[in-house]
Short mmCIF file of C-alpha atoms in Angstrom, two decimals:
data_model
loop_
_atom_site.label_atom_id
_atom_site.label_comp_id
_atom_site.label_asym_id
_atom_site.label_seq_id
_atom_site.Cartn_x
_atom_site.Cartn_y
_atom_site.Cartn_z
CA MET A 1 29.59 -10.22 -5.04
CA LYS A 2 26.43 -9.14 -6.83
CA ALA A 3 23.24 -9.24 -4.74
CA LEU A 4 19.64 -8.01 -4.96
CA VAL A 5 19.09 -5.68 -2.01
CA TYR A 6 15.81 -4.42 -0.53
CA TYR A 7 15.61 -0.79 0.60
CA GLY A 8 11.91 -0.40 1.35
CA GLU A 9 8.61 -0.48 -0.50
CA HIS A 10 9.19 -0.73 -4.28
CA LYS A 11 12.91 -0.11 -3.77
CA ILE A 12 15.36 -2.83 -4.77
CA ALA A 13 18.83 -2.61 -6.31
CA LEU A 14 21.35 -5.04 -7.73
CA GLU A 15 24.66 -4.00 -6.23
CA GLU A 16 28.03 -5.14 -4.96
CA ARG A 17 28.02 -6.55 -1.42
CA PRO A 18 30.71 -8.32 0.64
CA LYS A 19 30.86 -12.08 0.19
CA PRO A 20 29.42 -13.80 3.31
CA THR A 21 31.66 -15.59 5.76
CA ILE A 22 31.25 -18.40 8.29
CA ILE A 23 29.80 -16.98 11.54
CA LYS A 24 29.04 -20.20 13.42
CA GLN A 25 30.67 -23.56 12.84
CA THR A 26 27.30 -25.02 11.82
CA ASP A 27 27.30 -22.69 8.76
CA VAL A 28 28.31 -23.30 5.18
CA ILE A 29 28.89 -20.83 2.37
CA VAL A 30 27.15 -21.77 -0.89
CA LYS A 31 27.97 -20.45 -4.34
CA VAL A 32 24.49 -19.96 -5.80
CA LEU A 33 23.99 -21.47 -9.27
CA LYS A 34 20.27 -20.85 -9.73
CA THR A 35 17.60 -19.06 -7.76
CA THR A 36 14.11 -17.70 -8.37
CA ILE A 37 11.59 -15.09 -7.26
CA CYS A 38 8.78 -16.13 -4.91
CA GLY A 39 5.39 -14.52 -4.48
CA THR A 40 6.57 -13.81 -0.95
CA ASP A 41 9.47 -11.79 -2.40
CA LEU A 42 6.95 -9.76 -4.35
CA GLY A 43 5.04 -9.16 -1.13
CA ILE A 44 8.21 -7.83 0.48
CA TYR A 45 8.87 -5.65 -2.57
CA LYS A 46 5.36 -4.20 -2.29
CA GLY A 47 5.90 -3.32 1.38
CA LYS A 48 3.86 -6.18 2.84
CA ASN A 49 6.56 -6.94 5.44
CA PRO A 50 7.64 -3.65 7.00
CA GLU A 51 9.61 -5.52 9.66
CA ILE A 52 12.33 -6.36 7.12
CA GLU A 53 15.42 -4.23 7.52
CA SER A 54 16.53 -1.93 4.74
CA GLY A 55 19.64 -3.42 3.16
CA ARG A 56 18.46 -7.04 3.31
CA ILE A 57 19.46 -9.38 0.45
CA LEU A 58 16.27 -11.09 -0.70
CA GLY A 59 15.50 -14.67 -1.74
CA HIS A 60 15.01 -18.05 -0.07
CA GLU A 61 15.05 -20.61 -2.92
CA GLY A 62 18.02 -21.96 -4.79
CA VAL A 63 20.60 -24.51 -5.83
CA GLY A 64 24.33 -24.17 -5.38
CA ILE A 65 27.76 -25.64 -4.69
CA ILE A 66 29.19 -25.62 -1.18
CA GLU A 67 32.34 -23.52 -1.13
CA GLU A 68 33.19 -23.37 2.57
CA VAL A 69 32.18 -25.60 5.49
CA GLY A 70 32.07 -24.86 9.21
CA ASP A 71 33.94 -27.27 11.48
CA SER A 72 30.73 -28.63 13.06
CA VAL A 73 29.08 -29.57 9.75
CA SER A 74 29.13 -33.34 9.31
CA GLN A 75 26.68 -34.12 6.49
CA PHE A 76 28.16 -31.98 3.72
CA LYS A 77 31.55 -31.11 2.29
CA LYS A 78 33.08 -28.58 -0.06
CA GLY A 79 31.99 -29.23 -3.63
CA ASP A 80 28.63 -30.82 -2.83
CA LYS A 81 25.75 -29.63 -5.00
CA VAL A 82 22.81 -28.85 -2.72
CA LEU A 83 19.21 -27.75 -2.65
CA ILE A 84 18.76 -24.80 -0.31
CA SER A 85 15.61 -25.21 1.76
CA CYS A 86 13.48 -22.12 2.25
CA ILE A 87 13.26 -23.13 5.93
CA THR A 88 16.27 -23.14 8.24
CA SER A 89 16.17 -25.85 10.91
CA CYS A 90 18.42 -26.18 13.95
CA GLY A 91 17.21 -29.77 14.41
CA SER A 92 17.21 -29.67 18.21
CA CYS A 93 14.52 -27.26 19.48
CA GLU A 94 11.05 -28.44 20.54
CA TYR A 95 9.49 -27.51 17.20
CA CYS A 96 12.17 -29.20 15.13
CA LYS A 97 11.64 -32.36 17.17
CA LYS A 98 7.98 -32.23 16.06
CA GLN A 99 9.06 -31.63 12.42
CA MET A 100 7.53 -28.15 12.67
CA TYR A 101 10.66 -26.68 11.18
CA SER A 102 8.92 -23.47 10.12
CA HIS A 103 8.67 -22.61 13.83
CA CYS A 104 12.27 -23.50 14.66
CA LYS A 105 13.28 -21.29 17.58
CA ASN A 106 16.67 -20.67 15.97
CA GLY A 107 15.62 -20.60 12.33
CA GLY A 108 12.38 -21.04 10.42
CA TRP A 109 11.84 -18.72 7.47
CA ILE A 110 14.82 -16.43 7.92
CA LEU A 111 16.58 -16.45 4.53
CA GLY A 112 15.82 -13.23 2.69
CA TYR A 113 13.76 -12.14 5.67
CA MET A 114 15.70 -11.97 8.94
CA ILE A 115 19.11 -12.75 7.39
CA ASP A 116 20.55 -12.22 3.92
CA GLY A 117 19.12 -14.52 1.29
CA VAL A 118 20.00 -16.32 -1.91
CA GLN A 119 19.41 -13.74 -4.66
CA ALA A 120 23.14 -13.23 -4.76
CA GLU A 121 26.30 -14.95 -5.94
CA TYR A 122 26.95 -16.44 -2.48
CA VAL A 123 24.88 -17.11 0.62
CA ARG A 124 25.55 -18.21 4.18
CA ILE A 125 23.36 -21.13 5.29
CA PRO A 126 23.00 -21.61 9.06
CA TYR A 127 22.46 -25.11 10.50
CA ALA A 128 23.56 -26.57 7.20
CA ASP A 129 23.22 -30.21 8.24
CA ASN A 130 19.46 -29.75 8.66
CA SER A 131 18.79 -27.02 6.09
CA LEU A 132 20.29 -28.42 2.87
CA HIS A 133 19.56 -31.47 0.71
CA ARG A 134 21.80 -33.28 -1.75
CA ILE A 135 20.36 -33.24 -5.25
CA PRO A 136 20.12 -36.58 -7.06
CA GLU A 137 22.17 -36.56 -10.25
CA ASN A 138 19.10 -37.17 -12.43
CA ILE A 139 17.27 -34.01 -11.25
CA ASP A 140 17.88 -30.93 -13.36
CA ASP A 141 19.09 -27.89 -11.39
CA GLU A 142 16.15 -25.78 -12.58
CA ILE A 143 13.66 -28.39 -11.43
CA ALA A 144 15.45 -28.65 -8.09
CA VAL A 145 14.88 -24.93 -7.47
CA LEU A 146 11.14 -25.63 -7.42
CA LEU A 147 11.67 -27.99 -4.49
CA SER A 148 13.12 -25.25 -2.28
CA ASP A 149 9.69 -23.85 -1.45
CA ILE A 150 6.70 -24.06 -3.80
CA LEU A 151 6.44 -27.83 -4.21
CA PRO A 152 6.65 -28.69 -0.49
CA THR A 153 4.39 -25.73 0.31
CA GLY A 154 1.71 -26.94 -2.06
CA HIS A 155 2.05 -30.52 -0.89
CA GLU A 156 2.20 -29.96 2.87
CA ILE A 157 -0.04 -26.96 3.46
CA GLY A 158 -2.47 -27.59 0.62
CA VAL A 159 -2.69 -31.33 0.01
CA GLN A 160 -1.67 -32.87 3.33
CA TYR A 161 -3.37 -30.31 5.56
CA GLY A 162 -6.39 -30.54 3.26
CA ASN A 163 -6.39 -34.31 3.83
CA VAL A 164 -6.90 -35.07 0.13
CA LYS A 165 -8.00 -38.71 -0.25
CA PRO A 166 -8.70 -41.07 -3.16
CA GLY A 167 -11.96 -40.14 -4.84
CA ASP A 168 -12.18 -36.65 -3.32
CA GLU A 169 -13.51 -33.73 -5.30
CA ILE A 170 -11.19 -30.79 -4.69
CA ALA A 171 -10.96 -27.16 -5.78
CA ILE A 172 -7.79 -25.08 -5.90
CA ILE A 173 -8.29 -21.33 -5.96
CA GLY A 174 -5.25 -19.70 -7.53
CA ALA A 175 -3.24 -21.08 -10.46
CA GLY A 176 0.06 -19.46 -9.53
CA PRO A 177 3.23 -21.47 -8.80
CA VAL A 178 1.98 -22.72 -5.43
CA GLY A 179 -1.49 -23.53 -6.75
CA MET A 180 0.12 -25.51 -9.58
CA SER A 181 2.24 -27.31 -6.99
CA VAL A 182 -0.95 -28.24 -5.13
CA LEU A 183 -2.37 -29.52 -8.41
CA LEU A 184 0.64 -31.70 -9.17
CA THR A 185 1.11 -33.19 -5.71
CA ALA A 186 -2.62 -33.74 -5.12
CA GLN A 187 -2.45 -36.33 -7.88
CA PHE A 188 -0.35 -38.55 -5.60
CA TYR A 189 -3.61 -39.18 -3.70
CA SER A 190 -5.96 -39.85 -6.66
CA PRO A 191 -8.77 -37.31 -6.21
CA SER A 192 -11.61 -37.87 -8.67
CA LYS A 193 -12.01 -34.21 -9.64
CA ILE A 194 -9.51 -31.36 -9.48
CA ILE A 195 -11.06 -27.97 -10.22
CA MET A 196 -8.65 -25.09 -10.81
CA ILE A 197 -10.03 -21.55 -10.40
CA ASP A 198 -8.20 -18.44 -11.61
CA MET A 199 -8.70 -15.31 -13.72
CA ASP A 200 -5.79 -16.01 -16.10
CA GLU A 201 -6.70 -18.14 -19.12
CA ASN A 202 -3.06 -18.97 -19.85
CA ARG A 203 -2.59 -20.41 -16.40
CA LEU A 204 -5.88 -22.28 -16.60
CA GLN A 205 -4.76 -23.87 -19.88
CA LEU A 206 -1.52 -24.97 -18.24
CA ALA A 207 -3.51 -26.35 -15.30
CA LYS A 208 -5.37 -28.60 -17.75
CA GLU A 209 -2.05 -29.81 -19.15
CA LEU A 210 -0.82 -30.55 -15.62
CA GLY A 211 -3.87 -32.61 -14.63
CA ALA A 212 -6.82 -30.40 -13.71
CA THR A 213 -10.08 -32.11 -14.65
CA HIS A 214 -12.00 -28.81 -14.74
CA THR A 215 -11.07 -25.12 -14.90
CA ILE A 216 -13.13 -22.04 -14.02
CA ASN A 217 -12.31 -18.45 -14.95
CA SER A 218 -13.54 -16.50 -11.94
CA GLY A 219 -13.16 -13.25 -13.87
CA THR A 220 -15.91 -14.18 -16.30
CA THR A 221 -17.92 -16.76 -14.34
CA ASN A 222 -19.47 -16.99 -10.89
CA ALA A 223 -16.98 -19.46 -9.45
CA GLU A 224 -19.20 -20.73 -6.64
CA GLU A 225 -22.08 -21.52 -8.99
CA ALA A 226 -19.71 -23.14 -11.50
CA VAL A 227 -18.17 -25.39 -8.84
CA LYS A 228 -21.58 -26.59 -7.68
CA LYS A 229 -22.61 -27.38 -11.26
CA ILE A 230 -19.60 -29.70 -11.43
CA VAL A 231 -19.81 -31.43 -8.03
CA GLY A 232 -23.33 -30.77 -6.78
CA ALA A 233 -24.93 -28.23 -4.47
CA GLU A 234 -23.10 -29.29 -1.32
CA GLY A 235 -19.69 -28.43 -2.74
CA VAL A 236 -16.23 -29.96 -2.72
CA ASP A 237 -14.55 -32.22 -0.18
CA VAL A 238 -11.47 -29.99 -0.09
CA ALA A 239 -11.13 -26.27 -0.92
CA ILE A 240 -7.56 -25.00 -1.11
CA GLU A 241 -6.89 -21.25 -1.01
CA ALA A 242 -3.63 -20.44 -2.86
CA VAL A 243 -3.75 -16.67 -3.36
CA GLY A 244 -4.10 -14.86 -0.05
CA ILE A 245 -6.85 -12.27 -0.65
CA PRO A 246 -10.35 -11.93 0.81
CA GLU A 247 -12.09 -12.75 -2.48
CA THR A 248 -10.46 -16.16 -2.84
CA TRP A 249 -10.97 -16.96 0.83
CA ASN A 250 -14.68 -16.21 0.37
CA ILE A 251 -14.92 -18.63 -2.53
CA CYS A 252 -13.37 -21.36 -0.39
CA GLN A 253 -15.68 -20.96 2.57
CA ASN A 254 -18.70 -20.98 0.26
CA ILE A 255 -17.85 -24.13 -1.73
CA VAL A 256 -16.71 -26.61 0.91
CA LYS A 257 -19.22 -29.30 1.88
CA PRO A 258 -20.11 -30.47 5.42
CA GLY A 259 -17.31 -32.55 6.89
CA GLY A 260 -14.88 -31.10 4.36
CA HIS A 261 -11.51 -29.41 4.64
CA LEU A 262 -10.53 -25.82 3.91
CA ALA A 263 -6.76 -25.50 3.62
CA ASN A 264 -5.38 -21.97 3.47
CA VAL A 265 -2.01 -21.79 1.69
CA GLY A 266 -2.03 -18.17 0.51
CA VAL A 267 -0.16 -15.45 2.41
CA HIS A 268 -2.74 -12.90 3.55
CA GLY A 269 -1.86 -9.25 4.04
CA LYS A 270 -5.25 -8.08 5.32
CA LYS A 271 -8.06 -9.51 7.42
CA VAL A 272 -10.83 -11.61 5.91
CA ASP A 273 -14.41 -12.27 6.95
CA PHE A 274 -14.71 -15.66 8.62
CA GLU A 275 -18.36 -16.62 8.23
CA ILE A 276 -18.50 -18.57 11.48
CA GLN A 277 -22.26 -18.02 11.76
CA LYS A 278 -22.66 -20.20 8.65
CA LEU A 279 -19.74 -22.56 9.10
CA TRP A 280 -19.99 -23.61 12.75
CA ILE A 281 -22.56 -26.26 11.92
CA LYS A 282 -20.66 -27.81 8.99
CA ASN A 283 -18.08 -29.89 10.89
CA LEU A 284 -15.26 -28.41 8.86
CA THR A 285 -11.55 -28.70 9.37
CA ILE A 286 -9.86 -25.39 8.58
CA THR A 287 -6.08 -25.29 8.46
CA THR A 288 -3.38 -22.67 7.98
CA GLY A 289 0.34 -23.03 7.84
CA LEU A 290 3.83 -22.13 6.75
CA VAL A 291 5.71 -24.91 4.99
CA ASN A 292 7.85 -27.12 7.23
CA THR A 293 9.73 -28.81 4.34
CA ASN A 294 9.54 -32.14 6.16
CA THR A 295 8.36 -33.76 2.90
CA THR A 296 11.21 -32.38 0.77
CA PRO A 297 13.19 -35.68 0.85
CA MET A 298 10.14 -37.58 -0.38
CA LEU A 299 9.48 -34.99 -3.10
CA LEU A 300 13.11 -35.23 -4.23
CA LYS A 301 12.65 -38.98 -4.67
CA ALA A 302 9.35 -38.53 -6.49
CA THR A 303 10.88 -35.92 -8.77
CA SER A 304 13.83 -38.17 -9.56
CA THR A 305 11.39 -40.70 -11.06
CA ASN A 306 10.14 -38.02 -13.50
CA SER A 307 6.61 -38.49 -12.15
CA LEU A 308 6.05 -34.71 -11.84
CA ASP A 309 5.86 -32.55 -14.97
CA LEU A 310 7.57 -29.56 -13.38
CA LYS A 311 9.38 -28.18 -16.41
CA LYS A 312 6.18 -26.62 -17.78
CA MET A 313 6.02 -24.35 -14.74
CA ILE A 314 9.24 -22.59 -15.76
CA THR A 315 8.38 -19.81 -18.19
CA HIS A 316 11.28 -17.35 -18.08
CA HIS A 317 15.06 -17.26 -17.59
CA PHE A 318 17.21 -14.27 -16.63
CA PRO A 319 20.83 -13.79 -15.65
CA LEU A 320 21.50 -12.45 -12.17
CA SER A 321 22.59 -9.17 -13.76
CA ASP A 322 19.01 -8.69 -15.03
CA LEU A 323 17.27 -9.55 -11.78
CA GLU A 324 15.64 -6.15 -11.34
CA HIS A 325 13.95 -6.59 -14.73
CA ALA A 326 12.94 -10.14 -13.73
CA TYR A 327 11.07 -8.69 -10.75
CA GLN A 328 9.06 -6.47 -13.07
CA VAL A 329 8.22 -9.40 -15.33
CA PHE A 330 7.07 -11.50 -12.37
CA LEU A 331 5.16 -8.52 -10.96
CA ASN A 332 3.22 -8.37 -14.23
CA GLY A 333 2.79 -12.11 -14.52
CA ALA A 334 -0.51 -12.11 -16.39
CA GLU A 335 0.68 -9.76 -19.14
CA GLU A 336 4.09 -11.45 -19.37
CA LYS A 337 2.66 -14.99 -19.13
CA ALA A 338 5.12 -15.61 -16.30
CA LEU A 339 4.73 -18.45 -13.84
CA LYS A 340 8.12 -19.44 -12.44
CA ILE A 341 11.29 -17.54 -13.30
CA ILE A 342 14.79 -19.03 -13.08
CA ILE A 343 17.69 -16.72 -12.29
CA ASN A 344 21.11 -17.97 -13.45
CA ASN A 345 24.39 -16.80 -11.99
CA GLU A 346 26.85 -16.08 -14.78
#
C-alpha cells in the first residue's frame, strides 16, 4: 500500500509499505477513504517530536471502511463506514473509566505517533470498539474527517475547559483549524462576544463568516489594547490559546479578567513565561489538555443537524499520491490560503 512515512526532521516520503494485519483480536483493519494533515503532523515534520521513530507512518484523522475485524470486536463489522478517532481507548484502564481517554494506559494519542497512522491506504486500529464511531448517513465524509480531532479538541480543551457560559465575552488567539473549531463550538453556549485574534486577514475574514463578533489582526494592531477597547479594561471572561507559542500565551495572560478562565489548547514546543507574580491575585482558572474525544458522539449528532458550518473550513483537496505536496501547501498556509486539507485515496 501507499503510505506517508516520516524519516526525521523535514524528511517524509510517500512509498510502498506492507498492508497492516490484525495483531490483537481487538483490532480492525480500515481501508482509509479520506484523511487530512494536522498541525501536530507539521510539528512532527519540523522535528518537534524527536521521540518518534524513523519509518513511522504519520496521521491520526480519517474516515474509512472496515475491511477486517478481530474476533473480539463486537460493535463493528466488515463494511461499516467509520470515523477514526485521533485517540485510542482501551475502555478499561483507570483513565478510560474517568473518560480521560487521552491518558489511556494502553492507548491515548498513538496513531501516527507511537504506531503507524492513517496517512496510508490502510490502517490498523487497536481497541476498535472504543476507538471508532459510526458515521450517520447524512454527514459528508469530508465533514466527518474534521470530527476525528480538531472539532472535539476545540470543544473540549477550549470551550469546555474554558467554561464558556451564556453572555461571556471570550477571545480566541489563533484562527487555524482548532481555533475555528473553538469558534464554532463556543456558539453552543451563547457567549455575547467572540473575538478572534490572528495575523492572517483571510482567516480573520472566515472567522467573521463563522460567527466571530470581532476580529483583531495582531500583526498590525496591539492585540491587548484592542481587546480592552472592545470589552473594557479588565479583559475577557475566557481567553483561549490556540497556537502554542510564547507570544500568543502572553496575550492570553494579559487579557483575562479576575475570576476568568485561560484555556490553553495550543501545542507548545518551548517554555513560556508564566507571570504568576501578576496572576496569583486574579482568582483565575488555567487549564491545559489533550483532547479526550469524549464529546465526539455529541458532536456527531450536532453535525448531523447541519448546525455547524464546517464545509468552509475545507480549503484544499489532494489525492494520496500528492500528499508530499499537500504538506508543503499546509506548511505555507498563509501564502496558500490553506486551512484544512482533505486527502482522498484513489
